Amino acid sequence: MIPRDLSKDIKTRLQSISGQLNGLIKMLDENKDPEKILIQFKAAQKGLDKAHFLLLDEVYRKALAITISETVEACPGNCGNEERIEFIRKQFPDLELNSLTDKMKEVDELKRRLESYISENRPE
């Protein structure tokens, strides 16, 4: 679920972009200067990219936070990955969107190793 304030922000941005697109259509109909049209295309694209970024940031950041939390809980204190888990946990607040997917893969791999470690060391 997308937080209400984020949803509102994204919708506001999309409405603004919609206005820019209507302006572009009007500029094309009126045969305006191609350079001015290009500037408006770039502005609309930048707005769309920002709205897209906000949504992805929310989705990936939340998923990574959950995975980090589950991985920390799964480590019994002597799982051999404590330092790496702690390093990622401390980095989390400052991670950029382009590094979130890489960290998700890394944490997923750590979680997989922990599950394997736990199943191998489970008392019978």
N, CA, C and O atoms as CSV, one atom per row, in Angstrom:
chain,resi,resn,atom,element,x,y,z
A,1,MET,N,N,0.844,-1.175,0.000
A,1,MET,CA,C,0.000,0.000,0.000
A,1,MET,C,C,0.892,1.243,0.000
A,1,MET,O,O,1.875,1.316,0.737
A,2,ILE,N,N,0.543,2.189,-0.815
A,2,ILE,CA,C,1.306,3.432,-0.927
A,2,ILE,C,C,0.787,4.417,0.128
A,2,ILE,O,O,-0.421,4.624,0.238
A,3,PRO,N,N,1.699,5.028,0.906
A,3,PRO,CA,C,1.264,6.014,1.895
A,3,PRO,C,C,0.456,7.137,1.240
A,3,PRO,O,O,0.738,7.542,0.112
A,4,ARG,N,N,-0.528,7.622,1.948
A,4,ARG,CA,C,-1.442,8.625,1.414
A,4,ARG,C,C,-0.726,9.892,0.939
A,4,ARG,O,O,-1.049,10.424,-0.123
A,5,ASP,N,N,0.246,10.376,1.724
A,5,ASP,CA,C,0.941,11.603,1.331
A,5,ASP,C,C,1.773,11.390,0.062
A,5,ASP,O,O,1.873,12.289,-0.773
A,6,LEU,N,N,2.364,10.211,-0.083
A,6,LEU,CA,C,3.129,9.910,-1.287
A,6,LEU,C,C,2.196,9.810,-2.488
A,6,LEU,O,O,2.498,10.337,-3.558
A,7,SER,N,N,1.079,9.142,-2.313
A,7,SER,CA,C,0.097,9.009,-3.383
A,7,SER,C,C,-0.381,10.389,-3.838
A,7,SER,O,O,-0.507,10.647,-5.035
A,8,LYS,N,N,-0.643,11.265,-2.877
A,8,LYS,CA,C,-1.089,12.630,-3.196
A,8,LYS,C,C,-0.009,13.373,-3.976
A,8,LYS,O,O,-0.308,14.050,-4.960
A,9,ASP,N,N,1.245,13.251,-3.542
A,9,ASP,CA,C,2.361,13.913,-4.213
A,9,ASP,C,C,2.494,13.416,-5.646
A,9,ASP,O,O,2.653,14.216,-6.567
A,10,ILE,N,N,2.431,12.108,-5.841
A,10,ILE,CA,C,2.566,11.534,-7.180
A,10,ILE,C,C,1.404,11.985,-8.069
A,10,ILE,O,O,1.613,12.342,-9.229
A,11,LYS,N,N,0.181,11.970,-7.530
A,11,LYS,CA,C,-0.975,12.405,-8.320
A,11,LYS,C,C,-0.852,13.872,-8.712
A,11,LYS,O,O,-1.193,14.237,-9.837
A,12,THR,N,N,-0.374,14.715,-7.811
A,12,THR,CA,C,-0.181,16.137,-8.120
A,12,THR,C,C,0.829,16.293,-9.248
A,12,THR,O,O,0.627,17.081,-10.171
A,13,ARG,N,N,1.916,15.536,-9.166
A,13,ARG,CA,C,2.934,15.591,-10.216
A,13,ARG,C,C,2.357,15.127,-11.555
A,13,ARG,O,O,2.628,15.734,-12.591
A,14,LEU,N,N,1.569,14.059,-11.537
A,14,LEU,CA,C,0.982,13.546,-12.774
A,14,LEU,C,C,-0.026,14.524,-13.376
A,14,LEU,O,O,-0.118,14.646,-14.597
A,15,GLN,N,N,-0.774,15.214,-12.531
A,15,GLN,CA,C,-1.705,16.228,-13.034
A,15,GLN,C,C,-0.946,17.379,-13.691
A,15,GLN,O,O,-1.368,17.909,-14.718
A,16,SER,N,N,0.172,17.754,-13.088
A,16,SER,CA,C,1.009,18.802,-13.671
A,16,SER,C,C,1.559,18.358,-15.023
A,16,SER,O,O,1.581,19.130,-15.981
A,17,ILE,N,N,2.002,17.106,-15.085
A,17,ILE,CA,C,2.521,16.555,-16.337
A,17,ILE,C,C,1.418,16.511,-17.390
A,17,ILE,O,O,1.669,16.776,-18.566
A,18,SER,N,N,0.208,16.181,-16.975
A,18,SER,CA,C,-0.924,16.158,-17.893
A,18,SER,C,C,-1.121,17.544,-18.509
A,18,SER,O,O,-1.383,17.665,-19.706
A,19,GLY,N,N,-0.994,18.584,-17.688
A,19,GLY,CA,C,-1.094,19.948,-18.200
A,19,GLY,C,C,0.027,20.260,-19.179
A,19,GLY,O,O,-0.185,20.909,-20.204
A,20,GLN,N,N,1.219,19.790,-18.849
A,20,GLN,CA,C,2.350,20.005,-19.760
A,20,GLN,C,C,2.112,19.294,-21.093
A,20,GLN,O,O,2.426,19.845,-22.148
A,21,LEU,N,N,1.565,18.085,-21.058
A,21,LEU,CA,C,1.297,17.340,-22.286
A,21,LEU,C,C,0.236,18.047,-23.137
A,21,LEU,O,O,0.353,18.116,-24.360
A,22,ASN,N,N,-0.796,18.569,-22.473
A,22,ASN,CA,C,-1.810,19.329,-23.212
A,22,ASN,C,C,-1.191,20.575,-23.839
A,22,ASN,O,O,-1.535,20.956,-24.958
A,23,GLY,N,N,-0.270,21.206,-23.103
A,23,GLY,CA,C,0.439,22.363,-23.642
A,23,GLY,C,C,1.287,21.984,-24.846
A,23,GLY,O,O,1.367,22.733,-25.820
A,24,LEU,N,N,1.918,20.823,-24.774
A,24,LEU,CA,C,2.714,20.339,-25.912
A,24,LEU,C,C,1.844,20.129,-27.152
A,24,LEU,O,O,2.226,20.502,-28.261
A,25,ILE,N,N,0.697,19.540,-26.952
A,25,ILE,CA,C,-0.230,19.311,-28.079
A,25,ILE,C,C,-0.632,20.642,-28.695
A,25,ILE,O,O,-0.660,20.787,-29.917
A,26,LYS,N,N,-0.941,21.601,-27.852
A,26,LYS,CA,C,-1.312,22.937,-28.331
A,26,LYS,C,C,-0.147,23.583,-29.089
A,26,LYS,O,O,-0.349,24.180,-30.146
A,27,MET,N,N,1.059,23.462,-28.552
A,27,MET,CA,C,2.239,24.023,-29.221
A,27,MET,C,C,2.435,23.392,-30.598
A,27,MET,O,O,2.782,24.079,-31.559
A,28,LEU,N,N,2.213,22.085,-30.687
A,28,LEU,CA,C,2.335,21.403,-31.976
A,28,LEU,C,C,1.254,21.868,-32.954
A,28,LEU,O,O,1.520,22.099,-34.133
A,29,ASP,N,N,0.020,21.998,-32.435
A,29,ASP,CA,C,-1.083,22.474,-33.273
A,29,ASP,C,C,-0.812,23.880,-33.806
A,29,ASP,O,O,-1.185,24.213,-34.930
A,30,GLU,N,N,-0.159,24.693,-32.984
A,30,GLU,CA,C,0.126,26.084,-33.353
A,30,GLU,C,C,1.460,26.227,-34.069
A,30,GLU,O,O,1.897,27.339,-34.370
A,31,ASN,N,N,2.110,25.090,-34.343
A,31,ASN,CA,C,3.382,25.078,-35.067
A,31,ASN,C,C,4.428,25.987,-34.408
A,31,ASN,O,O,5.080,26.789,-35.076
A,32,LYS,N,N,4.575,25.845,-33.097
A,32,LYS,CA,C,5.537,26.648,-32.333
A,32,LYS,C,C,6.968,26.218,-32.637
A,32,LYS,O,O,7.208,25.205,-33.294
A,33,ASP,N,N,7.893,27.004,-32.150
A,33,ASP,CA,C,9.327,26.764,-32.338
A,33,ASP,C,C,9.703,25.389,-31.789
A,33,ASP,O,O,9.427,25.105,-30.623
A,34,PRO,N,N,10.330,24.524,-32.603
A,34,PRO,CA,C,10.712,23.179,-32.145
A,34,PRO,C,C,11.590,23.194,-30.891
A,34,PRO,O,O,11.495,22.286,-30.065
A,35,GLU,N,N,12.429,24.194,-30.739
A,35,GLU,CA,C,13.286,24.255,-29.551
A,35,GLU,C,C,12.457,24.437,-28.280
A,35,GLU,O,O,12.759,23.839,-27.247
A,36,LYS,N,N,11.410,25.264,-28.357
A,36,LYS,CA,C,10.529,25.459,-27.205
A,36,LYS,C,C,9.740,24.190,-26.897
A,36,LYS,O,O,9.496,23.858,-25.738
A,37,ILE,N,N,9.351,23.494,-27.954
A,37,ILE,CA,C,8.629,22.230,-27.779
A,37,ILE,C,C,9.544,21.209,-27.100
A,37,ILE,O,O,9.121,20.488,-26.197
A,38,LEU,N,N,10.787,21.159,-27.540
A,38,LEU,CA,C,11.747,20.229,-26.946
A,38,LEU,C,C,11.939,20.517,-25.458
A,38,LEU,O,O,12.021,19.589,-24.653
A,39,ILE,N,N,12.011,21.772,-25.096
A,39,ILE,CA,C,12.159,22.155,-23.681
A,39,ILE,C,C,10.974,21.632,-22.872
A,39,ILE,O,O,11.154,21.136,-21.760
A,40,GLN,N,N,9.767,21.739,-23.423
A,40,GLN,CA,C,8.582,21.253,-22.721
A,40,GLN,C,C,8.567,19.726,-22.621
A,40,GLN,O,O,8.128,19.170,-21.615
A,41,PHE,N,N,9.045,19.057,-23.661
A,41,PHE,CA,C,9.171,17.593,-23.601
A,41,PHE,C,C,10.117,17.196,-22.461
A,41,PHE,O,O,9.819,16.285,-21.689
A,42,LYS,N,N,11.235,17.875,-22.368
A,42,LYS,CA,C,12.212,17.573,-21.312
A,42,LYS,C,C,11.624,17.823,-19.932
A,42,LYS,O,O,11.852,17.043,-19.007
A,43,ALA,N,N,10.868,18.908,-19.788
A,43,ALA,CA,C,10.248,19.215,-18.490
A,43,ALA,C,C,9.223,18.139,-18.111
A,43,ALA,O,O,9.168,17.706,-16.960
A,44,ALA,N,N,8.418,17.715,-19.084
A,44,ALA,CA,C,7.426,16.665,-18.819
A,44,ALA,C,C,8.116,15.358,-18.451
A,44,ALA,O,O,7.688,14.667,-17.527
A,45,GLN,N,N,9.187,15.016,-19.172
A,45,GLN,CA,C,9.926,13.784,-18.888
A,45,GLN,C,C,10.550,13.830,-17.498
A,45,GLN,O,O,10.522,12.842,-16.765
A,46,LYS,N,N,11.112,14.976,-17.141
A,46,LYS,CA,C,11.727,15.112,-15.814
A,46,LYS,C,C,10.676,14.928,-14.717
A,46,LYS,O,O,10.937,14.275,-13.707
A,47,GLY,N,N,9.494,15.502,-14.917
A,47,GLY,CA,C,8.413,15.338,-13.940
A,47,GLY,C,C,7.969,13.891,-13.827
A,47,GLY,O,O,7.732,13.396,-12.725
A,48,LEU,N,N,7.857,13.217,-14.946
A,48,LEU,CA,C,7.468,11.809,-14.947
A,48,LEU,C,C,8.537,10.946,-14.280
A,48,LEU,O,O,8.222,10.037,-13.511
A,49,ASP,N,N,9.796,11.237,-14.579
A,49,ASP,CA,C,10.892,10.498,-13.943
A,49,ASP,C,C,10.858,10.671,-12.422
A,49,ASP,O,O,11.081,9.712,-11.683
A,50,LYS,N,N,10.582,11.880,-11.959
A,50,LYS,CA,C,10.548,12.142,-10.515
A,50,LYS,C,C,9.399,11.376,-9.852
A,50,LYS,O,O,9.581,10.789,-8.786
A,51,ALA,N,N,8.230,11.378,-10.473
A,51,ALA,CA,C,7.091,10.637,-9.925
A,51,ALA,C,C,7.399,9.141,-9.885
A,51,ALA,O,O,7.084,8.464,-8.906
A,52,HIS,N,N,8.007,8.636,-10.934
A,52,HIS,CA,C,8.395,7.227,-11.016
A,52,HIS,C,C,9.407,6.906,-9.916
A,52,HIS,O,O,9.286,5.883,-9.241
A,53,PHE,N,N,10.397,7.770,-9.736
A,53,PHE,CA,C,11.415,7.589,-8.713
A,53,PHE,C,C,10.791,7.520,-7.319
A,53,PHE,O,O,11.154,6.661,-6.516
A,54,LEU,N,N,9.855,8.421,-7.034
A,54,LEU,CA,C,9.221,8.438,-5.706
A,54,LEU,C,C,8.530,7.113,-5.410
A,54,LEU,O,O,8.629,6.592,-4.299
A,55,LEU,N,N,7.841,6.577,-6.387
A,55,LEU,CA,C,7.145,5.301,-6.198
A,55,LEU,C,C,8.139,4.153,-6.025
A,55,LEU,O,O,7.993,3.333,-5.119
A,56,LEU,N,N,9.139,4.095,-6.888
A,56,LEU,CA,C,10.136,3.020,-6.783
A,56,LEU,C,C,10.889,3.095,-5.459
A,56,LEU,O,O,11.147,2.074,-4.822
A,57,ASP,N,N,11.233,4.301,-5.057
A,57,ASP,CA,C,11.958,4.471,-3.805
A,57,ASP,C,C,11.141,3.907,-2.646
A,57,ASP,O,O,11.682,3.211,-1.786
A,58,GLU,N,N,9.863,4.197,-2.618
A,58,GLU,CA,C,8.984,3.699,-1.552
A,58,GLU,C,C,8.917,2.177,-1.584
A,58,GLU,O,O,9.069,1.523,-0.552
A,59,VAL,N,N,8.691,1.616,-2.759
A,59,VAL,CA,C,8.522,0.165,-2.891
A,59,VAL,C,C,9.811,-0.575,-2.513
A,59,VAL,O,O,9.783,-1.491,-1.690
A,60,TYR,N,N,10.941,-0.179,-3.113
A,60,TYR,CA,C,12.203,-0.879,-2.858
A,60,TYR,C,C,12.705,-0.650,-1.439
A,60,TYR,O,O,13.184,-1.584,-0.796
A,61,ARG,N,N,12.603,0.571,-0.946
A,61,ARG,CA,C,13.094,0.867,0.396
A,61,ARG,C,C,12.314,0.052,1.435
A,61,ARG,O,O,12.899,-0.487,2.375
A,62,LYS,N,N,11.006,-0.032,1.261
A,62,LYS,CA,C,10.179,-0.803,2.197
A,62,LYS,C,C,10.526,-2.290,2.125
A,62,LYS,O,O,10.660,-2.950,3.156
A,63,ALA,N,N,10.672,-2.812,0.909
A,63,ALA,CA,C,11.007,-4.232,0.744
A,63,ALA,C,C,12.377,-4.543,1.350
A,63,ALA,O,O,12.556,-5.578,1.992
A,64,LEU,N,N,13.340,-3.644,1.142
A,64,LEU,CA,C,14.670,-3.862,1.695
A,64,LEU,C,C,14.643,-3.800,3.223
A,64,LEU,O,O,15.305,-4.598,3.885
A,65,ALA,N,N,13.890,-2.869,3.778
A,65,ALA,CA,C,13.788,-2.760,5.239
A,65,ALA,C,C,13.220,-4.051,5.834
A,65,ALA,O,O,13.717,-4.542,6.848
A,66,ILE,N,N,12.200,-4.587,5.214
A,66,ILE,CA,C,11.599,-5.840,5.698
A,66,ILE,C,C,12.604,-6.983,5.603
A,66,ILE,O,O,12.737,-7.769,6.541
A,67,THR,N,N,13.303,-7.082,4.495
A,67,THR,CA,C,14.285,-8.158,4.303
A,67,THR,C,C,15.438,-8.041,5.289
A,67,THR,O,O,15.880,-9.043,5.851
A,68,ILE,N,N,15.928,-6.826,5.503
A,68,ILE,CA,C,17.002,-6.624,6.488
A,68,ILE,C,C,16.526,-7.058,7.871
A,68,ILE,O,O,17.245,-7.750,8.591
A,69,SER,N,N,15.325,-6.653,8.234
A,69,SER,CA,C,14.773,-7.009,9.548
A,69,SER,C,C,14.660,-8.524,9.696
A,69,SER,O,O,15.032,-9.072,10.733
A,70,GLU,N,N,14.151,-9.203,8.673
A,70,GLU,CA,C,14.018,-10.664,8.731
A,70,GLU,C,C,15.385,-11.332,8.825
A,70,GLU,O,O,15.544,-12.325,9.534
A,71,THR,N,N,16.368,-10.795,8.118
A,71,THR,CA,C,17.712,-11.374,8.126
A,71,THR,C,C,18.374,-11.190,9.483
A,71,THR,O,O,19.018,-12.106,9.993
A,72,VAL,N,N,18.217,-10.009,10.069
A,72,VAL,CA,C,18.772,-9.749,11.405
A,72,VAL,C,C,18.150,-10.711,12.422
A,72,VAL,O,O,18.845,-11.257,13.279
A,73,GLU,N,N,16.846,-10.908,12.318
A,73,GLU,CA,C,16.152,-11.818,13.237
A,73,GLU,C,C,16.605,-13.269,13.053
A,73,GLU,O,O,16.651,-14.034,14.016
A,74,ALA,N,N,16.938,-13.642,11.821
A,74,ALA,CA,C,17.309,-15.030,11.534
A,74,ALA,C,C,18.721,-15.369,11.993
A,74,ALA,O,O,19.036,-16.541,12.201
A,75,CYS,N,N,19.578,-14.359,12.155
A,75,CYS,CA,C,20.966,-14.612,12.552
A,75,CYS,C,C,21.023,-14.874,14.053
A,75,CYS,O,O,20.698,-13.990,14.846
A,76,PRO,N,N,21.426,-16.066,14.448
A,76,PRO,CA,C,21.423,-16.411,15.874
A,76,PRO,C,C,22.585,-15.803,16.660
A,76,PRO,O,O,22.753,-16.117,17.838
A,77,GLY,N,N,23.385,-14.946,16.040
A,77,GLY,CA,C,24.495,-14.319,16.763
A,77,GLY,C,C,25.834,-14.924,16.420
A,77,GLY,O,O,26.874,-14.336,16.719
A,78,ASN,N,N,25.829,-16.069,15.807
A,78,ASN,CA,C,27.081,-16.704,15.409
A,78,ASN,C,C,26.937,-17.343,14.022
A,78,ASN,O,O,27.429,-18.442,13.766
A,79,CYS,N,N,26.260,-16.629,13.158
A,79,CYS,CA,C,25.952,-17.187,11.834
A,79,CYS,C,C,27.037,-16.912,10.802
A,79,CYS,O,O,26.957,-17.405,9.676
A,80,GLY,N,N,28.047,-16.133,11.170
A,80,GLY,CA,C,29.152,-15.858,10.263
A,80,GLY,C,C,28.921,-14.686,9.323
A,80,GLY,O,O,29.808,-14.342,8.541
A,81,ASN,N,N,27.761,-14.075,9.381
A,81,ASN,CA,C,27.448,-12.941,8.504
A,81,ASN,C,C,27.064,-11.696,9.291
A,81,ASN,O,O,26.539,-10.737,8.724
A,82,GLU,N,N,27.321,-11.708,10.588
A,82,GLU,CA,C,26.879,-10.610,11.450
A,82,GLU,C,C,27.412,-9.253,10.999
A,82,GLU,O,O,26.675,-8.268,10.969
A,83,GLU,N,N,28.698,-9.209,10.648
A,83,GLU,CA,C,29.299,-7.932,10.265
A,83,GLU,C,C,28.666,-7.378,8.989
A,83,GLU,O,O,28.381,-6.183,8.901
A,84,ARG,N,N,28.450,-8.239,8.010
A,84,ARG,CA,C,27.865,-7.784,6.738
A,84,ARG,C,C,26.424,-7.325,6.944
A,84,ARG,O,O,26.017,-6.300,6.398
A,85,ILE,N,N,25.662,-8.065,7.718
A,85,ILE,CA,C,24.277,-7.689,8.003
A,85,ILE,C,C,24.242,-6.333,8.703
A,85,ILE,O,O,23.450,-5.464,8.340
A,86,GLU,N,N,25.090,-6.157,9.692
A,86,GLU,CA,C,25.127,-4.888,10.437
A,86,GLU,C,C,25.559,-3.741,9.535
A,86,GLU,O,O,25.027,-2.637,9.646
A,87,PHE,N,N,26.509,-3.982,8.649
A,87,PHE,CA,C,26.972,-2.955,7.716
A,87,PHE,C,C,25.823,-2.485,6.820
A,87,PHE,O,O,25.628,-1.283,6.642
A,88,ILE,N,N,25.075,-3.416,6.266
A,88,ILE,CA,C,23.939,-3.061,5.403
A,88,ILE,C,C,22.861,-2.356,6.213
A,88,ILE,O,O,22.271,-1.378,5.754
A,89,ARG,N,N,22.607,-2.849,7.412
A,89,ARG,CA,C,21.585,-2.222,8.254
A,89,ARG,C,C,21.931,-0.764,8.543
A,89,ARG,O,O,21.053,0.099,8.520
A,90,LYS,N,N,23.203,-0.487,8.814
A,90,LYS,CA,C,23.618,0.892,9.097
A,90,LYS,C,C,23.597,1.763,7.844
A,90,LYS,O,O,23.346,2.964,7.934
A,91,GLN,N,N,23.855,1.173,6.683
A,91,GLN,CA,C,23.839,1.922,5.421
A,91,GLN,C,C,22.423,2.268,4.976
A,91,GLN,O,O,22.222,3.244,4.252
A,92,PHE,N,N,21.460,1.494,5.394
A,92,PHE,CA,C,20.101,1.570,4.858
A,92,PHE,C,C,19.535,2.982,4.732
A,92,PHE,O,O,19.023,3.317,3.664
A,93,PRO,N,N,19.597,3.831,5.763
A,93,PRO,CA,C,18.956,5.148,5.629
A,93,PRO,C,C,19.538,6.012,4.514
A,93,PRO,O,O,18.853,6.897,3.999
A,94,ASP,N,N,20.789,5.769,4.135
A,94,ASP,CA,C,21.452,6.620,3.149
A,94,ASP,C,C,21.541,6.012,1.756
A,94,ASP,O,O,22.147,6.605,0.864
A,95,LEU,N,N,20.954,4.856,1.558
A,95,LEU,CA,C,21.055,4.193,0.254
A,95,LEU,C,C,20.294,4.969,-0.821
A,95,LEU,O,O,19.173,5.426,-0.599
A,96,GLU,N,N,20.917,5.108,-1.975
A,96,GLU,CA,C,20.282,5.729,-3.129
A,96,GLU,C,C,19.464,4.664,-3.858
A,96,GLU,O,O,19.717,3.468,-3.717
A,97,LEU,N,N,18.487,5.113,-4.635
A,97,LEU,CA,C,17.607,4.173,-5.330
A,97,LEU,C,C,18.388,3.216,-6.223
A,97,LEU,O,O,18.071,2.028,-6.273
A,98,ASN,N,N,19.400,3.710,-6.927
A,98,ASN,CA,C,20.128,2.832,-7.844
A,98,ASN,C,C,20.918,1.749,-7.116
A,98,ASN,O,O,21.302,0.759,-7.738
A,99,SER,N,N,21.170,1.906,-5.821
A,99,SER,CA,C,21.873,0.856,-5.074
A,99,SER,C,C,20.915,-0.038,-4.289
A,99,SER,O,O,21.327,-1.072,-3.762
A,100,LEU,N,N,19.649,0.347,-4.206
A,100,LEU,CA,C,18.688,-0.457,-3.443
A,100,LEU,C,C,18.528,-1.853,-4.020
A,100,LEU,O,O,18.481,-2.825,-3.268
A,101,THR,N,N,18.444,-1.972,-5.332
A,101,THR,CA,C,18.248,-3.300,-5.921
A,101,THR,C,C,19.452,-4.191,-5.679
A,101,THR,O,O,19.295,-5.385,-5.424
A,102,ASP,N,N,20.662,-3.625,-5.756
A,102,ASP,CA,C,21.866,-4.413,-5.463
A,102,ASP,C,C,21.874,-4.877,-4.010
A,102,ASP,O,O,22.211,-6.026,-3.722
A,103,LYS,N,N,21.504,-3.989,-3.101
A,103,LYS,CA,C,21.469,-4.356,-1.678
A,103,LYS,C,C,20.387,-5.397,-1.419
A,103,LYS,O,O,20.560,-6.273,-0.572
A,104,MET,N,N,19.259,-5.307,-2.149
A,104,MET,CA,C,18.206,-6.313,-2.002
A,104,MET,C,C,18.758,-7.692,-2.361
A,104,MET,O,O,18.513,-8.670,-1.654
A,105,LYS,N,N,19.503,-7.763,-3.464
A,105,LYS,CA,C,20.088,-9.038,-3.882
A,105,LYS,C,C,21.075,-9.542,-2.836
A,105,LYS,O,O,21.097,-10.731,-2.517
A,106,GLU,N,N,21.885,-8.638,-2.307
A,106,GLU,CA,C,22.883,-9.025,-1.304
A,106,GLU,C,C,22.220,-9.529,-0.027
A,106,GLU,O,O,22.630,-10.545,0.534
A,107,VAL,N,N,21.200,-8.818,0.426
A,107,VAL,CA,C,20.506,-9.232,1.650
A,107,VAL,C,C,19.750,-10.536,1.417
A,107,VAL,O,O,19.707,-11.391,2.302
A,108,ASP,N,N,19.157,-10.696,0.241
A,108,ASP,CA,C,18.477,-11.959,-0.076
A,108,ASP,C,C,19.466,-13.136,-0.036
A,108,ASP,O,O,19.138,-14.214,0.460
A,109,GLU,N,N,20.675,-12.915,-0.561
A,109,GLU,CA,C,21.701,-13.955,-0.532
A,109,GLU,C,C,22.113,-14.261,0.909
A,109,GLU,O,O,22.274,-15.427,1.272
A,110,LEU,N,N,22.285,-13.221,1.731
A,110,LEU,CA,C,22.614,-13.439,3.153
A,110,LEU,C,C,21.493,-14.217,3.847
A,110,LEU,O,O,21.753,-15.128,4.633
A,111,LYS,N,N,20.257,-13.851,3.552
A,111,LYS,CA,C,19.108,-14.535,4.152
A,111,LYS,C,C,19.098,-16.013,3.736
A,111,LYS,O,O,18.833,-16.890,4.558
A,112,ARG,N,N,19.387,-16.282,2.463
A,112,ARG,CA,C,19.438,-17.661,1.976
A,112,ARG,C,C,20.524,-18.451,2.706
A,112,ARG,O,O,20.306,-19.593,3.110
A,113,ARG,N,N,21.703,-17.827,2.872
A,113,ARG,CA,C,22.794,-18.494,3.593
A,113,ARG,C,C,22.416,-18.778,5.044
A,113,ARG,O,O,22.731,-19.838,5.586
A,114,LEU,N,N,21.736,-17.817,5.663
A,114,LEU,CA,C,21.314,-18.012,7.056
A,114,LEU,C,C,20.329,-19.153,7.185
A,114,LEU,O,O,20.423,-19.963,8.107
A,115,GLU,N,N,19.391,-19.217,6.267
A,115,GLU,CA,C,18.411,-20.308,6.303
A,115,GLU,C,C,19.111,-21.654,6.155
A,115,GLU,O,O,18.752,-22.626,6.820
A,116,SER,N,N,20.116,-21.705,5.276
A,116,SER,CA,C,20.885,-22.928,5.091
A,116,SER,C,C,21.669,-23.261,6.367
A,116,SER,O,O,21.705,-24.416,6.793
A,117,TYR,N,N,22.295,-22.244,6.975
A,117,TYR,CA,C,23.062,-22.419,8.198
A,117,TYR,C,C,22.163,-22.933,9.329
A,117,TYR,O,O,22.528,-23.849,10.065
A,118,ILE,N,N,20.998,-22.330,9.446
A,118,ILE,CA,C,20.067,-22.729,10.515
A,118,ILE,C,C,19.593,-24.168,10.309
A,118,ILE,O,O,19.519,-24.944,11.262
A,119,SER,N,N,19.277,-24.517,9.072
A,119,SER,CA,C,18.776,-25.889,8.842
A,119,SER,C,C,19.896,-26.918,9.061
A,119,SER,O,O,19.627,-28.031,9.512
A,120,GLU,N,N,21.138,-26.559,8.749
A,120,GLU,CA,C,22.252,-27.483,8.965
A,120,GLU,C,C,22.631,-27.624,10.434
A,120,GLU,O,O,23.143,-28.667,10.841
A,121,ASN,N,N,22.388,-26.595,11.230
A,121,ASN,CA,C,22.790,-26.619,12.632
A,121,ASN,C,C,21.616,-26.805,13.598
A,121,ASN,O,O,21.766,-26.620,14.806
A,122,ARG,N,N,20.473,-27.165,13.075
A,122,ARG,CA,C,19.294,-27.385,13.899
A,122,ARG,C,C,19.463,-28.684,14.672
A,122,ARG,O,O,19.773,-29.720,14.084
A,123,PRO,N,N,19.261,-28.639,15.983
A,123,PRO,CA,C,19.361,-29.877,16.767
A,123,PRO,C,C,18.254,-30.860,16.352
A,123,PRO,O,O,17.120,-30.474,16.067
A,124,GLU,N,N,18.627,-32.115,16.333
A,124,GLU,CA,C,17.656,-33.136,15.884
A,124,GLU,C,C,16.996,-33.807,17.021
A,124,GLU,O,O,16.158,-34.686,16.818
